[in-house]
Tab-separated table of C-alpha atoms in Angstrom:
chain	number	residue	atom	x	y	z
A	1	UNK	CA	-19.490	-3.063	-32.771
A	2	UNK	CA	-21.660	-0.188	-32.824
A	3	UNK	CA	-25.590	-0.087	-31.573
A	4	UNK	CA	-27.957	2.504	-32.517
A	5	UNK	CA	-31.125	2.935	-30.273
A	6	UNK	CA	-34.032	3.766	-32.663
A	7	UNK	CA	-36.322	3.365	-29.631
A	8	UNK	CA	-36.381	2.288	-25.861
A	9	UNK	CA	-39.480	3.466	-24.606
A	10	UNK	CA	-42.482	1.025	-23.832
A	11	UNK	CA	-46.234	0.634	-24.384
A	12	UNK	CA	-46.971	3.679	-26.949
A	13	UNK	CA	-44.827	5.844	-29.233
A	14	UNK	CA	-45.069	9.730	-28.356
A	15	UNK	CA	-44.600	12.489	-29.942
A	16	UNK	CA	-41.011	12.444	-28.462
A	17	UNK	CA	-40.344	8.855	-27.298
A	18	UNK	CA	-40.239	6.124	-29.586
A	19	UNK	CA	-40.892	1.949	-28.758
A	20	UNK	CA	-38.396	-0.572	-29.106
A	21	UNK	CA	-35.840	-0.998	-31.647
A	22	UNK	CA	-32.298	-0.900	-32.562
A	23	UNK	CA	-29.926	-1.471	-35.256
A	24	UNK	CA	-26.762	-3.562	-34.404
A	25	UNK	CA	-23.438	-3.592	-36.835
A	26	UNK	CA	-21.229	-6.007	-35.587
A	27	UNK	CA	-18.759	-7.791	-38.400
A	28	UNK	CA	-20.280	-6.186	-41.218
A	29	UNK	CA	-23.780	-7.345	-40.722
A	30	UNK	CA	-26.326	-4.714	-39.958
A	31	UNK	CA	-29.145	-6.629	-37.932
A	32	UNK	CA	-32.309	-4.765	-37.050
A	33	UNK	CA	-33.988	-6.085	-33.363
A	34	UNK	CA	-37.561	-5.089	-32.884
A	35	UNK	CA	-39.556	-3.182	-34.964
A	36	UNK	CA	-42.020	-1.691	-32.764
A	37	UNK	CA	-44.514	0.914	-34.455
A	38	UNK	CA	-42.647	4.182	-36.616
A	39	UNK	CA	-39.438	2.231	-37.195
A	40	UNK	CA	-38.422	3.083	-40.359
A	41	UNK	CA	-39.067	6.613	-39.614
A	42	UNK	CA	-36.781	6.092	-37.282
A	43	UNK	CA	-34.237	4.642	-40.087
A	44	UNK	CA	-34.811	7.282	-42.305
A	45	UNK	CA	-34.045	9.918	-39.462
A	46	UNK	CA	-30.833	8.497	-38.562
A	47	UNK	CA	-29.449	7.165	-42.326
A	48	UNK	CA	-29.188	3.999	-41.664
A	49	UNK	CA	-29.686	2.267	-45.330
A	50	UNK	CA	-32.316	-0.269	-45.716
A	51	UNK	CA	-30.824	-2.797	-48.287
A	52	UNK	CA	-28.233	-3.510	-45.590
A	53	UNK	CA	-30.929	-5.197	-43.213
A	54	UNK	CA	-30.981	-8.666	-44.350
A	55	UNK	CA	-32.425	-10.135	-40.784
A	56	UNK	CA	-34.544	-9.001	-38.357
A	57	UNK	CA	-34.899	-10.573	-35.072
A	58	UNK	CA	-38.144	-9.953	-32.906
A	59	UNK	CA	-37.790	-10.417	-29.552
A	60	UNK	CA	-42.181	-11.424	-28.993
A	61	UNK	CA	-45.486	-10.327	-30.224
A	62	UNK	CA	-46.901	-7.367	-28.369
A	63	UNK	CA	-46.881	-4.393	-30.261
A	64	UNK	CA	-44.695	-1.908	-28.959
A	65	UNK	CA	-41.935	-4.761	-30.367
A	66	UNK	CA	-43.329	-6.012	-33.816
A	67	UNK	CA	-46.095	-3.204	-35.151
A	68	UNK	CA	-43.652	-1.377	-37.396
A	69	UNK	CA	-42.657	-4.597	-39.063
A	70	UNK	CA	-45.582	-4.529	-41.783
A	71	UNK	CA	-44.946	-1.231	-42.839
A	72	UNK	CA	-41.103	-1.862	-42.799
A	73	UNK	CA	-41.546	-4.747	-45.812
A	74	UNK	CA	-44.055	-3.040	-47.399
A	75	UNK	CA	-41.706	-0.156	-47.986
A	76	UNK	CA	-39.098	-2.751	-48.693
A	77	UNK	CA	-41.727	-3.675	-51.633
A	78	UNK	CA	-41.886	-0.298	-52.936
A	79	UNK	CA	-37.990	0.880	-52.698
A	80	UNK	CA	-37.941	-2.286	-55.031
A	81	UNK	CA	-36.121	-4.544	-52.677
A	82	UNK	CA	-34.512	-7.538	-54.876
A	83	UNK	CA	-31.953	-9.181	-51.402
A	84	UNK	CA	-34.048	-11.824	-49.723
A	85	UNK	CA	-35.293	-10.625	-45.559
A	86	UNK	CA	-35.117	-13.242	-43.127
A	87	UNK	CA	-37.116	-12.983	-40.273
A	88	UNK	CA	-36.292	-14.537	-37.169
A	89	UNK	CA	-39.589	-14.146	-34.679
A	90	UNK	CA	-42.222	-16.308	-32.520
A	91	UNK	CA	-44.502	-18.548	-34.225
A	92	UNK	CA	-48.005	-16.150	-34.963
A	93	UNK	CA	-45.960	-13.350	-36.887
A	94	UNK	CA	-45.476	-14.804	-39.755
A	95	UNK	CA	-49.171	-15.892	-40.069
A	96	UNK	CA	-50.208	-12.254	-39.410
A	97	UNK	CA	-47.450	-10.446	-41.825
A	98	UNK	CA	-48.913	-12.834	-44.479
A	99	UNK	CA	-52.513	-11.952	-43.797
A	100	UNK	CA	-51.608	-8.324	-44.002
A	101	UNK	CA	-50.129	-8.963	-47.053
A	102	UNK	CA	-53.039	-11.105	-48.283
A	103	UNK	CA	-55.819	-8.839	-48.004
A	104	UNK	CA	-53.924	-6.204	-49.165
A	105	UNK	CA	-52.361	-7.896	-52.361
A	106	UNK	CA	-49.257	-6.753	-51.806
A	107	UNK	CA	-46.728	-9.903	-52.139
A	108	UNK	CA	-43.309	-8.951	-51.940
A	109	UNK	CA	-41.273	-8.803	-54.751
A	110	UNK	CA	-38.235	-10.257	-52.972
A	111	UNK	CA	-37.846	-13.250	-51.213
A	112	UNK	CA	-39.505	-13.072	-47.800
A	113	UNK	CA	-38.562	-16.072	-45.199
A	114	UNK	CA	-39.703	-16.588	-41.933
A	115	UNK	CA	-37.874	-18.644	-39.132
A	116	UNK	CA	-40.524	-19.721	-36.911
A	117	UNK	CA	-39.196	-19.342	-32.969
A	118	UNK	CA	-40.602	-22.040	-30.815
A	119	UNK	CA	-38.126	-23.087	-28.478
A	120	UNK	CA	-38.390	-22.687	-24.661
A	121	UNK	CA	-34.493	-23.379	-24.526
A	122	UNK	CA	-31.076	-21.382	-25.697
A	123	UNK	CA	-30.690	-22.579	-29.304
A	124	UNK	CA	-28.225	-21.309	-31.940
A	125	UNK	CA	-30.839	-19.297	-34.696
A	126	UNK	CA	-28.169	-17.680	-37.236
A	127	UNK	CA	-24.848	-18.432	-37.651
A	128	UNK	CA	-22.048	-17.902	-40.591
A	129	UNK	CA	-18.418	-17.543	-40.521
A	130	UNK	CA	-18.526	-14.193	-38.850
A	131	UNK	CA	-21.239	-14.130	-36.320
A	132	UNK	CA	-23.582	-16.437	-34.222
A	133	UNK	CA	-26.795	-15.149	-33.128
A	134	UNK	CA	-28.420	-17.033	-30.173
A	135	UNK	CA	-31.849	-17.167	-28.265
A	136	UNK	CA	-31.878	-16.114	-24.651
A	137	UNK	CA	-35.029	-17.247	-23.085
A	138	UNK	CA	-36.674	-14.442	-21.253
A	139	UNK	CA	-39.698	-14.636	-18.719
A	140	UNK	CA	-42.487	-12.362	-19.518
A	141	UNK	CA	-46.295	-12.518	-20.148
A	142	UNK	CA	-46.049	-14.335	-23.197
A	143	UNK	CA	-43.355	-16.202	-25.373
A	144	UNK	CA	-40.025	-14.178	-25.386
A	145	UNK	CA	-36.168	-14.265	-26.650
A	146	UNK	CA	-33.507	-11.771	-26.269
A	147	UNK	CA	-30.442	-12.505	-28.300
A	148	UNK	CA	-26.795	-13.053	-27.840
A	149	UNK	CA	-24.902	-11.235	-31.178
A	150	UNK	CA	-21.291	-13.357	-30.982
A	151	UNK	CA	-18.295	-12.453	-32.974
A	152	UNK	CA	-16.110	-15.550	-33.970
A	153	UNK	CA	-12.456	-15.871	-33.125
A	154	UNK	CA	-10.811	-13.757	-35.992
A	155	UNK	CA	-7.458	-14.652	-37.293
A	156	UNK	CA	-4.406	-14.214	-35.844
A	157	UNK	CA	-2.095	-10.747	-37.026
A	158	UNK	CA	0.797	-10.927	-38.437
A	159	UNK	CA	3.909	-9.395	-36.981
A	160	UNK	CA	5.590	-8.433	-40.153
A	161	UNK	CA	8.735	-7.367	-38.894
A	162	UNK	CA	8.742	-10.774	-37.607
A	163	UNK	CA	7.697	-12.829	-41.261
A	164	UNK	CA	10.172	-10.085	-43.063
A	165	UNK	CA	12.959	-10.858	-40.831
A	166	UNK	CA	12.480	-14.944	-41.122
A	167	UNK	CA	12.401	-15.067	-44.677
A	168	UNK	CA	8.771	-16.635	-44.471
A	169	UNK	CA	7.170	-16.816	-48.093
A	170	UNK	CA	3.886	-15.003	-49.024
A	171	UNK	CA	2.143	-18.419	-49.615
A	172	UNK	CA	2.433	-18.883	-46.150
A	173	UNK	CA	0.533	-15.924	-44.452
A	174	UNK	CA	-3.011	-17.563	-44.791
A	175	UNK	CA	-1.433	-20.516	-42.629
A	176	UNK	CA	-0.113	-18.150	-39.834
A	177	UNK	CA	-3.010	-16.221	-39.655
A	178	UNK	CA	-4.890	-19.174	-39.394
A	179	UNK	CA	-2.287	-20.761	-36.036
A	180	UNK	CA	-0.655	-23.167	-37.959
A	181	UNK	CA	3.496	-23.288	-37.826
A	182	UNK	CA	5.501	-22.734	-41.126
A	183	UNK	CA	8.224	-23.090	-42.491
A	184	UNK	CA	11.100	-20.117	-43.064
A	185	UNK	CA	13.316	-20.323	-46.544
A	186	UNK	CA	15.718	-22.147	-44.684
A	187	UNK	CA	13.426	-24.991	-44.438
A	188	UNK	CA	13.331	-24.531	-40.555
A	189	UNK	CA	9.681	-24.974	-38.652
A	190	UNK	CA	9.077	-21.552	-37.255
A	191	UNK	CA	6.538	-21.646	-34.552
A	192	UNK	CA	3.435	-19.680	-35.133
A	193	UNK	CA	3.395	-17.519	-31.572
A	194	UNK	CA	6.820	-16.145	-32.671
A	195	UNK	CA	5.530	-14.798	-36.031
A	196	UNK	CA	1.634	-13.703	-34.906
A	197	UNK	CA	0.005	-11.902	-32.365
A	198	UNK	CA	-3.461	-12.898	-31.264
A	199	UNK	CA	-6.738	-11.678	-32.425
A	200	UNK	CA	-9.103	-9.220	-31.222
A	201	UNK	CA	-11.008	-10.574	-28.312
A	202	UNK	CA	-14.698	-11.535	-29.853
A	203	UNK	CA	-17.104	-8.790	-29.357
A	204	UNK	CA	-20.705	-9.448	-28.107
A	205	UNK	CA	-23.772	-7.965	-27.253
A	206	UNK	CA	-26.990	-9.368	-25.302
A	207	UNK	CA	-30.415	-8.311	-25.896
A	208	UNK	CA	-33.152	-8.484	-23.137
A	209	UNK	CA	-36.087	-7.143	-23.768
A	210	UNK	CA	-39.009	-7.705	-21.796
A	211	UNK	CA	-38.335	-9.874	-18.985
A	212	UNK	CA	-39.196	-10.478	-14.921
A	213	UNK	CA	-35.891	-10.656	-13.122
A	214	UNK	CA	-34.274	-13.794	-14.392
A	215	UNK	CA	-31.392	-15.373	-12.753
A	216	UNK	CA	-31.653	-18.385	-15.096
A	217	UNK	CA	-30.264	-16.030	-18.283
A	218	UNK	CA	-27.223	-15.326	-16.658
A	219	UNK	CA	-24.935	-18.125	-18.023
A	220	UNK	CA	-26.293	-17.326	-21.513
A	221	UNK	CA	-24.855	-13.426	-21.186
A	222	UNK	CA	-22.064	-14.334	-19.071
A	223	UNK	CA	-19.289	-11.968	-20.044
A	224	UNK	CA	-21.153	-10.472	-22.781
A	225	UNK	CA	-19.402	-7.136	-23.641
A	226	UNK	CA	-22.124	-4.977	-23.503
A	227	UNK	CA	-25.653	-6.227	-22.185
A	228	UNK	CA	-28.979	-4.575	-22.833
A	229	UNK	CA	-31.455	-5.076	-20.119
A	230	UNK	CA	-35.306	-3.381	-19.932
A	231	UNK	CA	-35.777	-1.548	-16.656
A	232	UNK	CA	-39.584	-0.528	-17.006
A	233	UNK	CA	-39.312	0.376	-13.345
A	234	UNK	CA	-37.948	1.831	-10.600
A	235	UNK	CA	-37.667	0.380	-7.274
A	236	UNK	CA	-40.660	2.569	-5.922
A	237	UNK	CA	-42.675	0.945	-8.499
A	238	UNK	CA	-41.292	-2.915	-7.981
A	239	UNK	CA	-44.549	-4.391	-7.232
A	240	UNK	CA	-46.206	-3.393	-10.443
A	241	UNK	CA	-42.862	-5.028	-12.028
A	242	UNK	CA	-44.054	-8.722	-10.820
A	243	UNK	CA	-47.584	-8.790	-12.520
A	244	UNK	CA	-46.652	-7.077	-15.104
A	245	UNK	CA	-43.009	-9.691	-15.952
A	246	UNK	CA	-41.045	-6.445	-16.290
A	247	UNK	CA	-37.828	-5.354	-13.772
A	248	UNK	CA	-36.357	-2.572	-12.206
A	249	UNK	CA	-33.172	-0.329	-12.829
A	250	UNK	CA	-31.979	-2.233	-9.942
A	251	UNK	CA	-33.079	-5.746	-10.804
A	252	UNK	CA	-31.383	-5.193	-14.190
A	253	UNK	CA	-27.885	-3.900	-12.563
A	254	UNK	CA	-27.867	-6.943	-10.503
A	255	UNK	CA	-28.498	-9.366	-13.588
A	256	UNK	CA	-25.282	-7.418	-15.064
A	257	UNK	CA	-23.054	-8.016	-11.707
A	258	UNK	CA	-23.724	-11.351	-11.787
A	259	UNK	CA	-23.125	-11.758	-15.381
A	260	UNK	CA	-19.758	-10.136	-15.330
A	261	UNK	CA	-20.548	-7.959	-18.084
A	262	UNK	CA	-18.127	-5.092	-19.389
A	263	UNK	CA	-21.518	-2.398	-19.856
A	264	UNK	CA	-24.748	-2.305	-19.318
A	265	UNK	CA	-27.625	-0.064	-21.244
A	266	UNK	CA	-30.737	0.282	-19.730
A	267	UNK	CA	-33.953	0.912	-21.493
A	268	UNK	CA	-37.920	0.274	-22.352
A	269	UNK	CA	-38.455	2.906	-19.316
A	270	UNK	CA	-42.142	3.288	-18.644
A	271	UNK	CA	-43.307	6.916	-19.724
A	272	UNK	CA	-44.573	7.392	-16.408
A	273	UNK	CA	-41.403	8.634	-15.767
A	274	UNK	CA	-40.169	12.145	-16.231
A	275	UNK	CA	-35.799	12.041	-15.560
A	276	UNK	CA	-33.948	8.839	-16.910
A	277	UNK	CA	-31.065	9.832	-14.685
A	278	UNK	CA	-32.847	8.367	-11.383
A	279	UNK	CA	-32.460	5.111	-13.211
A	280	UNK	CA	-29.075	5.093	-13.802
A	281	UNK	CA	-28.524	6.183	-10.399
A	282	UNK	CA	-30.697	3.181	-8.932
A	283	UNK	CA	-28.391	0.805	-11.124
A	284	UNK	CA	-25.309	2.048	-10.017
A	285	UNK	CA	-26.046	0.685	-6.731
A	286	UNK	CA	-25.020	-2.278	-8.038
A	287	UNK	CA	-22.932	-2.259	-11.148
A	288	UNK	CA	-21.034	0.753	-11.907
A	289	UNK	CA	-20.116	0.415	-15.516
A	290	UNK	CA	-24.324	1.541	-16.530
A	291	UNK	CA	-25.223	3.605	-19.618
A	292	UNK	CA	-28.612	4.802	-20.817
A	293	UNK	CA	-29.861	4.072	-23.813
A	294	UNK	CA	-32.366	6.510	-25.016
A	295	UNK	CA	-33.830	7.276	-28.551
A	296	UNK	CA	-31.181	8.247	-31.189
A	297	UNK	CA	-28.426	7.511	-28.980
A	298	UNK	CA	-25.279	5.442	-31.118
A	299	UNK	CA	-22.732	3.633	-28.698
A	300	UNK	CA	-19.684	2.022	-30.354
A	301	UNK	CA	-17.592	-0.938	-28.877
């Protein structure tokens, strides 16, 4: 599982700081979450391939999250894009990507398809055999998700010295893999836990973007292997936090103790800020395991 932070800052991109969005591989799918405003400069700077984005997932509408999507598709348009983009966002986007598009007469020449978010509850919104993607309902000034990127349980390994030295034919391997018991060229069951050793444990990763301290998310992330949690502010600042349905360093640490997380990456720090270190510090106070994310920055799992 590797993430690559395109940008973490909030409100406005600077000439050195970038707003949010980030590029998650996880099971050979490449899923790009938010697209705030010079994202696929951002792509372009750090080689990450466009044709391998086939989803997007946008956590809600204010601009520092969704402004670079426009230009993204349009580009899309030009590089002569024939894979179809799905587009995973809250209802509104869709109607203003296709106004954009409208005015400007620019229809895509690939297949562009929107899936409407709505829901004020958890809900499953992309799943295949590899990977579920779910909705984490987050508390902030207007409709937002973060989401939960899932691996599925892979198959068992074999233990080849193990199938070699029972005699167990080729044809069978699919069937151990998959748990089932088999049998050896003597006709004897073998029992599957003798022949296999278990899978990977399933990788995930939890996206929270904006959000006011939120308790209620924790059963969502629980256990998540790596959690991504805003921290706009610092303590100091906590009472501009509650108007403004953003949370601290500290608020964020304490969503990830209570989680049970394996890491947490902090980010969307406001720019009044001059040393991302003092954040990490604050967090620490209560959860140890704390990274920061910061623009350009590629952590792998």
């Amino acid at each position: 599982m590797k993430l690559n932070i395109l940008g973490c800052y909030s409100a406005t991109p600077r000439t050195f700081t970038n707003p949010t969005a980030q590029v998650l591989e996880i099971n050979n799918h490449v899923f790009l979450i938010d697209c705030g405003e010079g994202t696929q400069v951002q792509l372009r700077k750090h080689k990450i391939k466009f044709n391998r984005i086939k989803h997007i997932f946008i956590s809600h509408l204010h601009g520092d999250h969704c402004f670079g999507l426009a230009g993204l598709i349009s580009t899309f348009r030009l590089l002569g894009r024939e894979a179809d983009l799905h587009i995973h966002a809250p209802k509104g986007l869709k109607e203003s990507i296709l106004l954009q598009l409208k005015l400007g007469n620019s229809w895509t020449n690939y297949k562009l398809i929107f899936h409407e978010l709505t829901n004020k509850e958890s809900e499953v919104v992309f799943e295949d055999e590899k990977v579920t993607v779910t909705t984490i309902p987050l508390d902030h000034r207007v409709y937002t998700n973060g989401f939960l990127f899932k691996e599925k349980e892979g198959d068992r390994k074999l233990d080849m010295n193990a199938v070699l030295n029972e005699g167990i034919d080729v044809a069978y391997y699919r069937k151990l893999k998959q748990g089932a018991d088999v049998p050896n060229l003597a006709g004897e069951l073998v029992k599957n836990e003798t022949m296999t050793k278990s899978a990977n444990p399933p990788k995930s990763y939890a996206f929270c973007s904006d959000t006011a301290y939120n308790e209620a998310i924790i059963p969502i992330i629980k256990e998540a292997t790596v959690l991504y949690h805003e921290s706009t502010f610092l303590e100091q600042h906590i009472k501009l936090a509650a108007p403004t349905k953003h949370s601290t360093a500290k608020q964020a640490a304490s969503i990830a103790k209570q989680a049970n997380v394996g890491t947490l990456i902090l980010g969307h720090y406001s720019t009044r800020y001059n040393d991302l270190n003092v954040f990490k510090t604050e967090a620490q106070t209560e959860f140890y395991n704390v990274l920061l994310g910061d623009d350009g920055k590629v952590f792998e799992f």
